Amino acid sequence: MVIFTEQNVLSSHLSLLTNDNKTIGFVPTMGALHEGHLSLMKEALKENDSVIVSIFVNPTQFNNKEDLEKYPRTLASDIEKIKMLHKDILIYAPSVEDIYLKDIVSEHFNYDGLETKMEGKHRTGHFDGVGTIIKRFFEIIQPQKAYFGEKDFQQLQIVKKLVAKHNLPVCIIGCPIFREKNGLAMSSRNERLSPKAREKAAIIYQTLLAAKTQFQTKSAKEVTQIVSNVFEKHPDFNLEYFEIADEETLSTCVRKSKTKKYRGFIAVYIENIRLIDNISLY
Ligand code: AMP
């Protein structure tokens, strides 16, 4: 296991691999690793000669200072988890300075409107920060394949758009959502929940499953109202949004079309911690 903290050292190491015709698979993370992250690494291990995992809490994608400060940072145990999975995975855990030098600012991106929906609407500048860091990582690492979870489905679509618009030579692979036993989507933020809240948060996935059933026979508007009613009955939760949207454009479903694939997207607060999840509705 080799851990890199400086992009120059990493780039020299990776160019040796590339000269040797080795394929590179890349898994970007913000650390506090769980089974969801590991599932991405397992997929990458299957499909590439070398796998590199980044562990970097990217400041420019946080629109909330407290969320950034409280984001769990567990580098030592992350390294152990990766080591247990495979001894040859490379780790890139840079400092903020290594990535941003002195200017911790985002580039501005146009993702053909994908950035104005849902997460983009509620987290100003979030996807500029995501685009900035992912583009930077792709430049440094030059992977053939990069792995992203459907847990952050909007991010996955945005990264695909980034790659298409900038003609980046990398294939983006979407991986299914990994869940806890009670259905709660695994997330580093779950670590900040009390055991009670973590149990109660199972209602998020239960509600998504119910929405999927209801959407067979009801309109998007009706299903959205049903979901909103559920959370009104649970004062521990604060529903930020539930939307049924077209998977490709992320536009809200107004009238169902048989030719489109829809997904239900949710963001909800419990104990002041923001959780997101989504489900395919077909
Ligand atoms: P993060 O560390 O939260 O930035 O996540 C790093 C990558 O892991 C992103 O591509 C996420 O979508 C993915 N990921 C996070 N949680 C899960 C999960 N429960 N199942 C699958 N992928 C996940």
PDB file of C-alpha atoms and ligand atoms in Angstrom:
ATOM      1  CA  MET A   1       0.000   0.000   0.000  1.00  0.00           C
ATOM      2  CA  VAL A   2       1.368   3.395  -0.965  1.00  0.00           C
ATOM      3  CA  ILE A   3      -0.099   6.623   0.364  1.00  0.00           C
ATOM      4  CA  PHE A   4       0.529   9.799  -1.601  1.00  0.00           C
ATOM      5  CA  THR A   5      -0.025  13.283  -0.255  1.00  0.00           C
ATOM      6  CA  GLU A   6       1.556  15.283  -3.081  1.00  0.00           C
ATOM      7  CA  GLN A   7       0.315  15.366  -6.636  1.00  0.00           C
ATOM      8  CA  ASN A   8       3.816  15.575  -8.185  1.00  0.00           C
ATOM      9  CA  VAL A   9       4.930  12.380  -6.485  1.00  0.00           C
ATOM     10  CA  LEU A  10       1.658  10.677  -7.379  1.00  0.00           C
ATOM     11  CA  SER A  11       1.838  11.756 -11.046  1.00  0.00           C
ATOM     12  CA  SER A  12       5.374  10.357 -11.413  1.00  0.00           C
ATOM     13  CA  HIS A  13       4.287   7.045  -9.904  1.00  0.00           C
ATOM     14  CA  LEU A  14       1.209   6.833 -12.121  1.00  0.00           C
ATOM     15  CA  SER A  15       3.142   7.619 -15.286  1.00  0.00           C
ATOM     16  CA  LEU A  16       5.282   4.538 -14.588  1.00  0.00           C
ATOM     17  CA  LEU A  17       2.093   2.461 -14.523  1.00  0.00           C
ATOM     18  CA  THR A  18       0.775   4.043 -17.710  1.00  0.00           C
ATOM     19  CA  ASN A  19       4.106   3.479 -19.495  1.00  0.00           C
ATOM     20  CA  ASP A  20       3.740  -0.145 -18.490  1.00  0.00           C
ATOM     21  CA  ASN A  21       0.273  -0.182 -20.192  1.00  0.00           C
ATOM     22  CA  LYS A  22      -1.491  -0.691 -16.850  1.00  0.00           C
ATOM     23  CA  THR A  23      -5.085   0.542 -16.670  1.00  0.00           C
ATOM     24  CA  ILE A  24      -5.998   2.837 -13.792  1.00  0.00           C
ATOM     25  CA  GLY A  25      -9.362   2.833 -12.019  1.00  0.00           C
ATOM     26  CA  PHE A  26     -10.142   5.769  -9.754  1.00  0.00           C
ATOM     27  CA  VAL A  27     -12.528   6.039  -6.791  1.00  0.00           C
ATOM     28  CA  PRO A  28     -12.895   9.557  -5.377  1.00  0.00           C
ATOM     29  CA  THR A  29     -14.091   9.773  -1.749  1.00  0.00           C
ATOM     30  CA  MET A  30     -14.201  12.179   1.150  1.00  0.00           C
ATOM     31  CA  GLY A  31     -13.179   9.434   3.586  1.00  0.00           C
ATOM     32  CA  ALA A  32     -14.995   8.139   6.676  1.00  0.00           C
ATOM     33  CA  LEU A  33     -15.234   5.023   4.575  1.00  0.00           C
ATOM     34  CA  HIS A  34     -18.107   2.551   4.779  1.00  0.00           C
ATOM     35  CA  GLU A  35     -19.274  -0.482   2.803  1.00  0.00           C
ATOM     36  CA  GLY A  36     -20.733   1.768   0.091  1.00  0.00           C
ATOM     37  CA  HIS A  37     -17.297   3.211  -0.649  1.00  0.00           C
ATOM     38  CA  LEU A  38     -15.726  -0.247  -0.481  1.00  0.00           C
ATOM     39  CA  SER A  39     -18.252  -1.572  -3.026  1.00  0.00           C
ATOM     40  CA  LEU A  40     -16.969   1.037  -5.508  1.00  0.00           C
ATOM     41  CA  MET A  41     -13.391  -0.079  -4.843  1.00  0.00           C
ATOM     42  CA  LYS A  42     -14.349  -3.750  -5.344  1.00  0.00           C
ATOM     43  CA  GLU A  43     -15.843  -2.884  -8.722  1.00  0.00           C
ATOM     44  CA  ALA A  44     -12.720  -0.922  -9.658  1.00  0.00           C
ATOM     45  CA  LEU A  45     -10.472  -3.830  -8.617  1.00  0.00           C
ATOM     46  CA  LYS A  46     -12.400  -6.166 -10.934  1.00  0.00           C
ATOM     47  CA  GLU A  47     -11.955  -3.940 -13.983  1.00  0.00           C
ATOM     48  CA  ASN A  48      -8.487  -2.346 -13.712  1.00  0.00           C
ATOM     49  CA  ASP A  49      -4.830  -3.269 -13.240  1.00  0.00           C
ATOM     50  CA  SER A  50      -4.354  -0.558 -10.603  1.00  0.00           C
ATOM     51  CA  VAL A  51      -6.843   1.206  -8.360  1.00  0.00           C
ATOM     52  CA  ILE A  52      -6.374   4.574  -6.736  1.00  0.00           C
ATOM     53  CA  VAL A  53      -8.669   5.972  -4.047  1.00  0.00           C
ATOM     54  CA  SER A  54      -8.642   9.637  -3.106  1.00  0.00           C
ATOM     55  CA  ILE A  55      -9.518  10.716   0.405  1.00  0.00           C
ATOM     56  CA  PHE A  56     -10.131  14.441   0.436  1.00  0.00           C
ATOM     57  CA  VAL A  57     -12.795  16.524   2.138  1.00  0.00           C
ATOM     58  CA  ASN A  58     -13.200  19.090  -0.621  1.00  0.00           C
ATOM     59  CA  PRO A  59     -13.923  22.497   0.939  1.00  0.00           C
ATOM     60  CA  THR A  60     -15.365  24.099  -2.202  1.00  0.00           C
ATOM     61  CA  GLN A  61     -18.308  21.709  -2.420  1.00  0.00           C
ATOM     62  CA  PHE A  62     -19.585  22.590   1.063  1.00  0.00           C
ATOM     63  CA  ASN A  63     -22.057  25.434   1.124  1.00  0.00           C
ATOM     64  CA  ASN A  64     -22.376  25.126   4.915  1.00  0.00           C
ATOM     65  CA  LYS A  65     -19.331  25.931   7.080  1.00  0.00           C
ATOM     66  CA  GLU A  66     -20.545  23.842  10.013  1.00  0.00           C
ATOM     67  CA  ASP A  67     -21.120  20.812   7.767  1.00  0.00           C
ATOM     68  CA  LEU A  68     -17.533  21.126   6.495  1.00  0.00           C
ATOM     69  CA  GLU A  69     -16.088  21.483   9.997  1.00  0.00           C
ATOM     70  CA  LYS A  70     -18.089  18.559  11.385  1.00  0.00           C
ATOM     71  CA  TYR A  71     -17.539  16.248   8.437  1.00  0.00           C
ATOM     72  CA  PRO A  72     -15.966  13.061   9.905  1.00  0.00           C
ATOM     73  CA  ARG A  73     -12.236  12.714   9.239  1.00  0.00           C
ATOM     74  CA  THR A  74     -10.935   9.218  10.023  1.00  0.00           C
ATOM     75  CA  LEU A  75      -7.842   8.787   7.841  1.00  0.00           C
ATOM     76  CA  ALA A  76      -6.084   6.143   9.967  1.00  0.00           C
ATOM     77  CA  SER A  77      -9.081   3.798  10.036  1.00  0.00           C
ATOM     78  CA  ASP A  78      -9.822   4.522   6.341  1.00  0.00           C
ATOM     79  CA  ILE A  79      -6.312   3.366   5.465  1.00  0.00           C
ATOM     80  CA  GLU A  80      -6.852   0.183   7.508  1.00  0.00           C
ATOM     81  CA  LYS A  81     -10.133  -0.560   5.708  1.00  0.00           C
ATOM     82  CA  ILE A  82      -8.527  -0.120   2.300  1.00  0.00           C
ATOM     83  CA  LYS A  83      -5.552  -2.238   3.324  1.00  0.00           C
ATOM     84  CA  MET A  84      -7.918  -5.028   4.423  1.00  0.00           C
ATOM     85  CA  LEU A  85      -9.683  -4.903   1.063  1.00  0.00           C
ATOM     86  CA  HIS A  86      -6.547  -5.068  -1.076  1.00  0.00           C
ATOM     87  CA  LYS A  87      -2.918  -4.450  -0.267  1.00  0.00           C
ATOM     88  CA  ASP A  88      -2.094  -2.847  -3.618  1.00  0.00           C
ATOM     89  CA  ILE A  89      -4.701  -0.083  -3.701  1.00  0.00           C
ATOM     90  CA  LEU A  90      -3.014   3.315  -3.954  1.00  0.00           C
ATOM     91  CA  ILE A  91      -4.265   6.146  -1.773  1.00  0.00           C
ATOM     92  CA  TYR A  92      -4.124   9.842  -2.545  1.00  0.00           C
ATOM     93  CA  ALA A  93      -4.845  11.889   0.568  1.00  0.00           C
ATOM     94  CA  PRO A  94      -3.739  15.410  -0.306  1.00  0.00           C
ATOM     95  CA  SER A  95      -3.825  18.542   1.822  1.00  0.00           C
ATOM     96  CA  VAL A  96      -6.080  21.414   0.777  1.00  0.00           C
ATOM     97  CA  GLU A  97      -2.926  23.335  -0.297  1.00  0.00           C
ATOM     98  CA  ASP A  98      -1.783  20.487  -2.548  1.00  0.00           C
ATOM     99  CA  ILE A  99      -5.016  20.791  -4.516  1.00  0.00           C
ATOM    100  CA  TYR A 100      -5.855  24.496  -4.304  1.00  0.00           C
ATOM    101  CA  LEU A 101      -2.509  26.213  -3.511  1.00  0.00           C
ATOM    102  CA  LYS A 102      -3.625  29.480  -1.867  1.00  0.00           C
ATOM    103  CA  ASP A 103      -6.953  30.085  -3.629  1.00  0.00           C
ATOM    104  CA  ILE A 104      -9.673  27.840  -2.284  1.00  0.00           C
ATOM    105  CA  VAL A 105     -12.180  28.713  -4.995  1.00  0.00           C
ATOM    106  CA  SER A 106     -14.284  26.844  -7.540  1.00  0.00           C
ATOM    107  CA  GLU A 107     -14.313  27.074 -11.280  1.00  0.00           C
ATOM    108  CA  HIS A 108     -17.746  27.804 -12.679  1.00  0.00           C
ATOM    109  CA  PHE A 109     -19.435  25.047 -14.685  1.00  0.00           C
ATOM    110  CA  ASN A 110     -22.423  24.848 -16.976  1.00  0.00           C
ATOM    111  CA  TYR A 111     -23.944  21.381 -16.894  1.00  0.00           C
ATOM    112  CA  ASP A 112     -26.834  22.238 -19.235  1.00  0.00           C
ATOM    113  CA  GLY A 113     -29.162  22.935 -16.335  1.00  0.00           C
ATOM    114  CA  LEU A 114     -28.521  19.750 -14.307  1.00  0.00           C
ATOM    115  CA  GLU A 115     -26.910  21.967 -11.673  1.00  0.00           C
ATOM    116  CA  THR A 116     -30.029  24.051 -11.102  1.00  0.00           C
ATOM    117  CA  LYS A 117     -32.153  21.160  -9.813  1.00  0.00           C
ATOM    118  CA  MET A 118     -32.543  19.601  -6.359  1.00  0.00           C
ATOM    119  CA  GLU A 119     -29.079  19.496  -4.702  1.00  0.00           C
ATOM    120  CA  GLY A 120     -27.958  22.387  -6.880  1.00  0.00           C
ATOM    121  CA  LYS A 121     -30.977  24.458  -5.857  1.00  0.00           C
ATOM    122  CA  HIS A 122     -30.525  23.757  -2.156  1.00  0.00           C
ATOM    123  CA  ARG A 123     -26.714  23.805  -1.970  1.00  0.00           C
ATOM    124  CA  THR A 124     -25.528  26.896  -3.814  1.00  0.00           C
ATOM    125  CA  GLY A 125     -22.190  26.366  -5.559  1.00  0.00           C
ATOM    126  CA  HIS A 126     -22.042  22.680  -4.576  1.00  0.00           C
ATOM    127  CA  PHE A 127     -21.672  21.344  -8.106  1.00  0.00           C
ATOM    128  CA  ASP A 128     -19.088  23.984  -9.051  1.00  0.00           C
ATOM    129  CA  GLY A 129     -17.029  22.583  -6.173  1.00  0.00           C
ATOM    130  CA  VAL A 130     -17.655  18.999  -7.309  1.00  0.00           C
ATOM    131  CA  GLY A 131     -16.711  19.813 -10.916  1.00  0.00           C
ATOM    132  CA  THR A 132     -13.568  21.653  -9.795  1.00  0.00           C
ATOM    133  CA  ILE A 133     -12.237  18.787  -7.707  1.00  0.00           C
ATOM    134  CA  ILE A 134     -13.215  15.971 -10.069  1.00  0.00           C
ATOM    135  CA  LYS A 135     -11.712  17.711 -13.106  1.00  0.00           C
ATOM    136  CA  ARG A 136      -8.551  18.388 -11.076  1.00  0.00           C
ATOM    137  CA  PHE A 137      -8.338  14.737  -9.980  1.00  0.00           C
ATOM    138  CA  PHE A 138      -8.851  13.516 -13.548  1.00  0.00           C
ATOM    139  CA  GLU A 139      -6.010  15.784 -14.728  1.00  0.00           C
ATOM    140  CA  ILE A 140      -3.659  14.517 -12.015  1.00  0.00           C
ATOM    141  CA  ILE A 141      -4.581  10.817 -12.137  1.00  0.00           C
ATOM    142  CA  GLN A 142      -5.686  10.345 -15.770  1.00  0.00           C
ATOM    143  CA  PRO A 143      -7.707   7.215 -15.015  1.00  0.00           C
ATOM    144  CA  GLN A 144      -9.328   5.128 -17.749  1.00  0.00           C
ATOM    145  CA  LYS A 145     -12.335   4.511 -15.505  1.00  0.00           C
ATOM    146  CA  ALA A 146     -13.803   6.358 -12.502  1.00  0.00           C
ATOM    147  CA  TYR A 147     -16.430   5.001 -10.115  1.00  0.00           C
ATOM    148  CA  PHE A 148     -19.312   6.964  -8.565  1.00  0.00           C
ATOM    149  CA  GLY A 149     -22.237   5.838  -6.421  1.00  0.00           C
ATOM    150  CA  GLU A 150     -25.868   6.185  -7.438  1.00  0.00           C
ATOM    151  CA  LYS A 151     -26.359   7.310  -3.834  1.00  0.00           C
ATOM    152  CA  ASP A 152     -25.441  10.745  -5.235  1.00  0.00           C
ATOM    153  CA  PHE A 153     -27.345  10.235  -8.460  1.00  0.00           C
ATOM    154  CA  GLN A 154     -27.404  13.897  -9.454  1.00  0.00           C
ATOM    155  CA  GLN A 155     -23.630  14.077  -8.927  1.00  0.00           C
ATOM    156  CA  LEU A 156     -23.194  10.982 -11.114  1.00  0.00           C
ATOM    157  CA  GLN A 157     -25.155  12.628 -13.953  1.00  0.00           C
ATOM    158  CA  ILE A 158     -23.224  15.866 -13.501  1.00  0.00           C
ATOM    159  CA  VAL A 159     -19.864  14.095 -13.672  1.00  0.00           C
ATOM    160  CA  LYS A 160     -20.994  12.330 -16.876  1.00  0.00           C
ATOM    161  CA  LYS A 161     -21.941  15.732 -18.291  1.00  0.00           C
ATOM    162  CA  LEU A 162     -18.601  17.237 -17.209  1.00  0.00           C
ATOM    163  CA  VAL A 163     -16.745  14.452 -19.014  1.00  0.00           C
ATOM    164  CA  ALA A 164     -18.856  14.824 -22.175  1.00  0.00           C
ATOM    165  CA  LYS A 165     -18.599  18.632 -22.313  1.00  0.00           C
ATOM    166  CA  HIS A 166     -14.839  18.720 -21.706  1.00  0.00           C
ATOM    167  CA  ASN A 167     -14.086  15.633 -23.836  1.00  0.00           C
ATOM    168  CA  LEU A 168     -12.263  13.997 -20.943  1.00  0.00           C
ATOM    169  CA  PRO A 169     -10.869  10.543 -21.792  1.00  0.00           C
ATOM    170  CA  VAL A 170     -12.403   8.681 -18.862  1.00  0.00           C
ATOM    171  CA  CYS A 171     -15.306   6.265 -18.614  1.00  0.00           C
ATOM    172  CA  ILE A 172     -17.710   6.991 -15.734  1.00  0.00           C
ATOM    173  CA  ILE A 173     -19.168   3.931 -14.004  1.00  0.00           C
ATOM    174  CA  GLY A 174     -22.271   4.244 -11.795  1.00  0.00           C
ATOM    175  CA  CYS A 175     -22.533   1.780  -8.883  1.00  0.00           C
ATOM    176  CA  PRO A 176     -25.678   0.774  -6.940  1.00  0.00           C
ATOM    177  CA  ILE A 177     -26.596   2.215  -3.537  1.00  0.00           C
ATOM    178  CA  PHE A 178     -25.319   0.216  -0.570  1.00  0.00           C
ATOM    179  CA  ARG A 179     -27.720   0.209   2.387  1.00  0.00           C
ATOM    180  CA  GLU A 180     -27.623  -0.563   6.094  1.00  0.00           C
ATOM    181  CA  LYS A 181     -29.704  -3.526   7.315  1.00  0.00           C
ATOM    182  CA  ASN A 182     -32.682  -1.267   7.975  1.00  0.00           C
ATOM    183  CA  GLY A 183     -32.518   0.192   4.447  1.00  0.00           C
ATOM    184  CA  LEU A 184     -30.880   3.499   5.341  1.00  0.00           C
ATOM    185  CA  ALA A 185     -28.464   4.422   2.550  1.00  0.00           C
ATOM    186  CA  MET A 186     -24.921   4.215   3.888  1.00  0.00           C
ATOM    187  CA  SER A 187     -23.358   7.626   4.316  1.00  0.00           C
ATOM    188  CA  SER A 188     -20.424   9.085   6.215  1.00  0.00           C
ATOM    189  CA  ARG A 189     -22.928  11.509   7.747  1.00  0.00           C
ATOM    190  CA  ASN A 190     -24.812   8.572   9.364  1.00  0.00           C
ATOM    191  CA  GLU A 191     -21.903   8.445  11.849  1.00  0.00           C
ATOM    192  CA  ARG A 192     -23.107  11.737  13.285  1.00  0.00           C
ATOM    193  CA  LEU A 193     -26.610  10.412  14.035  1.00  0.00           C
ATOM    194  CA  SER A 194     -27.585   9.127  17.477  1.00  0.00           C
ATOM    195  CA  PRO A 195     -28.386   5.376  17.498  1.00  0.00           C
ATOM    196  CA  LYS A 196     -32.078   6.266  17.857  1.00  0.00           C
ATOM    197  CA  ALA A 197     -32.075   8.605  14.874  1.00  0.00           C
ATOM    198  CA  ARG A 198     -30.180   6.085  12.799  1.00  0.00           C
ATOM    199  CA  GLU A 199     -32.928   3.584  13.510  1.00  0.00           C
ATOM    200  CA  LYS A 200     -35.700   6.089  12.798  1.00  0.00           C
ATOM    201  CA  ALA A 201     -34.030   7.140   9.548  1.00  0.00           C
ATOM    202  CA  ALA A 202     -35.095   3.788   8.078  1.00  0.00           C
ATOM    203  CA  ILE A 203     -38.339   5.592   7.266  1.00  0.00           C
ATOM    204  CA  ILE A 204     -36.568   7.416   4.426  1.00  0.00           C
ATOM    205  CA  TYR A 205     -36.064   4.264   2.375  1.00  0.00           C
ATOM    206  CA  GLN A 206     -39.429   2.813   3.454  1.00  0.00           C
ATOM    207  CA  THR A 207     -41.076   5.961   2.115  1.00  0.00           C
ATOM    208  CA  LEU A 208     -39.145   5.742  -1.148  1.00  0.00           C
ATOM    209  CA  LEU A 209     -40.279   2.140  -1.577  1.00  0.00           C
ATOM    210  CA  ALA A 210     -43.878   3.175  -0.889  1.00  0.00           C
ATOM    211  CA  ALA A 211     -43.517   6.027  -3.401  1.00  0.00           C
ATOM    212  CA  LYS A 212     -42.329   3.528  -6.004  1.00  0.00           C
ATOM    213  CA  THR A 213     -45.447   1.404  -5.472  1.00  0.00           C
ATOM    214  CA  GLN A 214     -47.763   4.425  -5.534  1.00  0.00           C
ATOM    215  CA  PHE A 215     -46.174   5.771  -8.712  1.00  0.00           C
ATOM    216  CA  GLN A 216     -47.451   2.725 -10.612  1.00  0.00           C
ATOM    217  CA  THR A 217     -50.972   4.107 -10.437  1.00  0.00           C
ATOM    218  CA  LYS A 218     -50.747   7.727  -9.241  1.00  0.00           C
ATOM    219  CA  SER A 219     -49.365  10.942 -10.705  1.00  0.00           C
ATOM    220  CA  ALA A 220     -46.030  12.436  -9.660  1.00  0.00           C
ATOM    221  CA  LYS A 221     -47.890  15.263  -7.935  1.00  0.00           C
ATOM    222  CA  GLU A 222     -50.021  12.854  -5.898  1.00  0.00           C
ATOM    223  CA  VAL A 223     -47.018  10.741  -4.881  1.00  0.00           C
ATOM    224  CA  THR A 224     -45.081  13.870  -3.890  1.00  0.00           C
ATOM    225  CA  GLN A 225     -47.983  14.890  -1.657  1.00  0.00           C
ATOM    226  CA  ILE A 226     -48.114  11.423  -0.064  1.00  0.00           C
ATOM    227  CA  VAL A 227     -44.400  11.603   0.779  1.00  0.00           C
ATOM    228  CA  SER A 228     -44.785  15.075   2.225  1.00  0.00           C
ATOM    229  CA  ASN A 229     -47.706  13.837   4.399  1.00  0.00           C
ATOM    230  CA  VAL A 230     -45.542  11.014   5.796  1.00  0.00           C
ATOM    231  CA  PHE A 231     -42.868  13.413   7.021  1.00  0.00           C
ATOM    232  CA  GLU A 232     -45.416  15.839   8.424  1.00  0.00           C
ATOM    233  CA  LYS A 233     -46.472  13.047  10.764  1.00  0.00           C
ATOM    234  CA  HIS A 234     -42.856  12.653  11.953  1.00  0.00           C
ATOM    235  CA  PRO A 235     -41.725  15.888  13.594  1.00  0.00           C
ATOM    236  CA  ASP A 236     -38.165  14.555  14.132  1.00  0.00           C
ATOM    237  CA  PHE A 237     -37.699  14.924  10.400  1.00  0.00           C
ATOM    238  CA  ASN A 238     -37.583  18.030   8.271  1.00  0.00           C
ATOM    239  CA  LEU A 239     -38.231  17.243   4.621  1.00  0.00           C
ATOM    240  CA  GLU A 240     -36.235  19.586   2.379  1.00  0.00           C
ATOM    241  CA  TYR A 241     -37.500  18.146  -0.874  1.00  0.00           C
ATOM    242  CA  PHE A 242     -38.956  15.078  -2.504  1.00  0.00           C
ATOM    243  CA  GLU A 243     -39.047  15.179  -6.281  1.00  0.00           C
ATOM    244  CA  ILE A 244     -39.854  12.773  -9.036  1.00  0.00           C
ATOM    245  CA  ALA A 245     -37.589  13.607 -11.932  1.00  0.00           C
ATOM    246  CA  ASP A 246     -36.460  12.345 -15.315  1.00  0.00           C
ATOM    247  CA  GLU A 247     -33.173  10.451 -14.796  1.00  0.00           C
ATOM    248  CA  GLU A 248     -31.491  12.076 -17.791  1.00  0.00           C
ATOM    249  CA  THR A 249     -32.474  15.732 -17.500  1.00  0.00           C
ATOM    250  CA  LEU A 250     -33.394  15.708 -13.781  1.00  0.00           C
ATOM    251  CA  SER A 251     -36.437  17.808 -14.732  1.00  0.00           C
ATOM    252  CA  THR A 252     -39.432  17.393 -12.463  1.00  0.00           C
ATOM    253  CA  CYS A 253     -42.025  14.980 -13.808  1.00  0.00           C
ATOM    254  CA  VAL A 254     -45.168  16.935 -14.594  1.00  0.00           C
ATOM    255  CA  ARG A 255     -46.891  14.359 -16.763  1.00  0.00           C
ATOM    256  CA  LYS A 256     -45.676  10.756 -16.922  1.00  0.00           C
ATOM    257  CA  SER A 257     -44.176   9.646 -20.217  1.00  0.00           C
ATOM    258  CA  LYS A 258     -43.662   5.970 -21.081  1.00  0.00           C
ATOM    259  CA  THR A 259     -40.414   6.793 -22.869  1.00  0.00           C
ATOM    260  CA  LYS A 260     -38.761   8.343 -19.807  1.00  0.00           C
ATOM    261  CA  LYS A 261     -37.140   6.772 -16.779  1.00  0.00           C
ATOM    262  CA  TYR A 262     -38.051   8.418 -13.501  1.00  0.00           C
ATOM    263  CA  ARG A 263     -36.437   8.496 -10.092  1.00  0.00           C
ATOM    264  CA  GLY A 264     -37.619   9.722  -6.716  1.00  0.00           C
ATOM    265  CA  PHE A 265     -35.095  11.991  -4.977  1.00  0.00           C
ATOM    266  CA  ILE A 266     -35.216  13.011  -1.335  1.00  0.00           C
ATOM    267  CA  ALA A 267     -33.297  15.264   1.065  1.00  0.00           C
ATOM    268  CA  VAL A 268     -34.314  15.250   4.699  1.00  0.00           C
ATOM    269  CA  TYR A 269     -32.906  16.537   7.974  1.00  0.00           C
ATOM    270  CA  ILE A 270     -32.855  14.612  11.235  1.00  0.00           C
ATOM    271  CA  GLU A 271     -30.917  15.857  14.277  1.00  0.00           C
ATOM    272  CA  ASN A 272     -29.845  18.721  12.016  1.00  0.00           C
ATOM    273  CA  ILE A 273     -28.006  16.294   9.749  1.00  0.00           C
ATOM    274  CA  ARG A 274     -28.884  16.288   6.101  1.00  0.00           C
ATOM    275  CA  LEU A 275     -29.433  12.899   4.463  1.00  0.00           C
ATOM    276  CA  ILE A 276     -30.133  12.214   0.794  1.00  0.00           C
ATOM    277  CA  ASP A 277     -31.376   9.131  -1.006  1.00  0.00           C
ATOM    278  CA  ASN A 278     -33.067   8.162  -4.259  1.00  0.00           C
ATOM    279  CA  ILE A 279     -34.858   5.278  -5.932  1.00  0.00           C
ATOM    280  CA  SER A 280     -35.585   4.241  -9.492  1.00  0.00           C
ATOM    281  CA  LEU A 281     -39.315   4.261 -10.170  1.00  0.00           C
ATOM    282  CA  TYR A 282     -39.387   1.838 -13.099  1.00  0.00           C
TER     283      TYR A 282
HETATM  284  P1  AMP B   1     -18.390  10.601  -0.499  1.00  0.00           P
HETATM  285  O1  AMP B   1     -17.219  10.134   0.300  1.00  0.00           O
HETATM  286  O2  AMP B   1     -19.650  10.716   0.290  1.00  0.00           O
HETATM  287  O3  AMP B   1     -18.071  11.814  -1.342  1.00  0.00           O
HETATM  288  O4  AMP B   1     -18.685   9.431  -1.540  1.00  0.00           O
HETATM  289  C1  AMP B   1     -17.692   8.959  -2.396  1.00  0.00           C
HETATM  290  C2  AMP B   1     -18.340   8.094  -3.440  1.00  0.00           C
HETATM  291  O5  AMP B   1     -18.983   6.996  -2.789  1.00  0.00           O
HETATM  292  C3  AMP B   1     -19.430   8.834  -4.237  1.00  0.00           C
HETATM  293  O6  AMP B   1     -19.366   8.435  -5.592  1.00  0.00           O
HETATM  294  C4  AMP B   1     -20.695   8.362  -3.570  1.00  0.00           C
HETATM  295  O7  AMP B   1     -21.825   8.407  -4.424  1.00  0.00           O
HETATM  296  C5  AMP B   1     -20.332   6.924  -3.209  1.00  0.00           C
HETATM  297  N1  AMP B   1     -21.178   6.444  -2.133  1.00  0.00           N
HETATM  298  C6  AMP B   1     -21.426   7.052  -0.950  1.00  0.00           C
HETATM  299  N2  AMP B   1     -22.320   6.339  -0.238  1.00  0.00           N
HETATM  300  C7  AMP B   1     -22.653   5.271  -0.990  1.00  0.00           C
HETATM  301  C8  AMP B   1     -23.543   4.173  -0.821  1.00  0.00           C
HETATM  302  N3  AMP B   1     -24.285   4.035   0.273  1.00  0.00           N
HETATM  303  N4  AMP B   1     -23.635   3.244  -1.804  1.00  0.00           N
HETATM  304  C9  AMP B   1     -22.893   3.385  -2.940  1.00  0.00           C
HETATM  305  N5  AMP B   1     -22.039   4.406  -3.171  1.00  0.00           N
HETATM  306  C10 AMP B   1     -21.918   5.334  -2.213  1.00  0.00           C
END
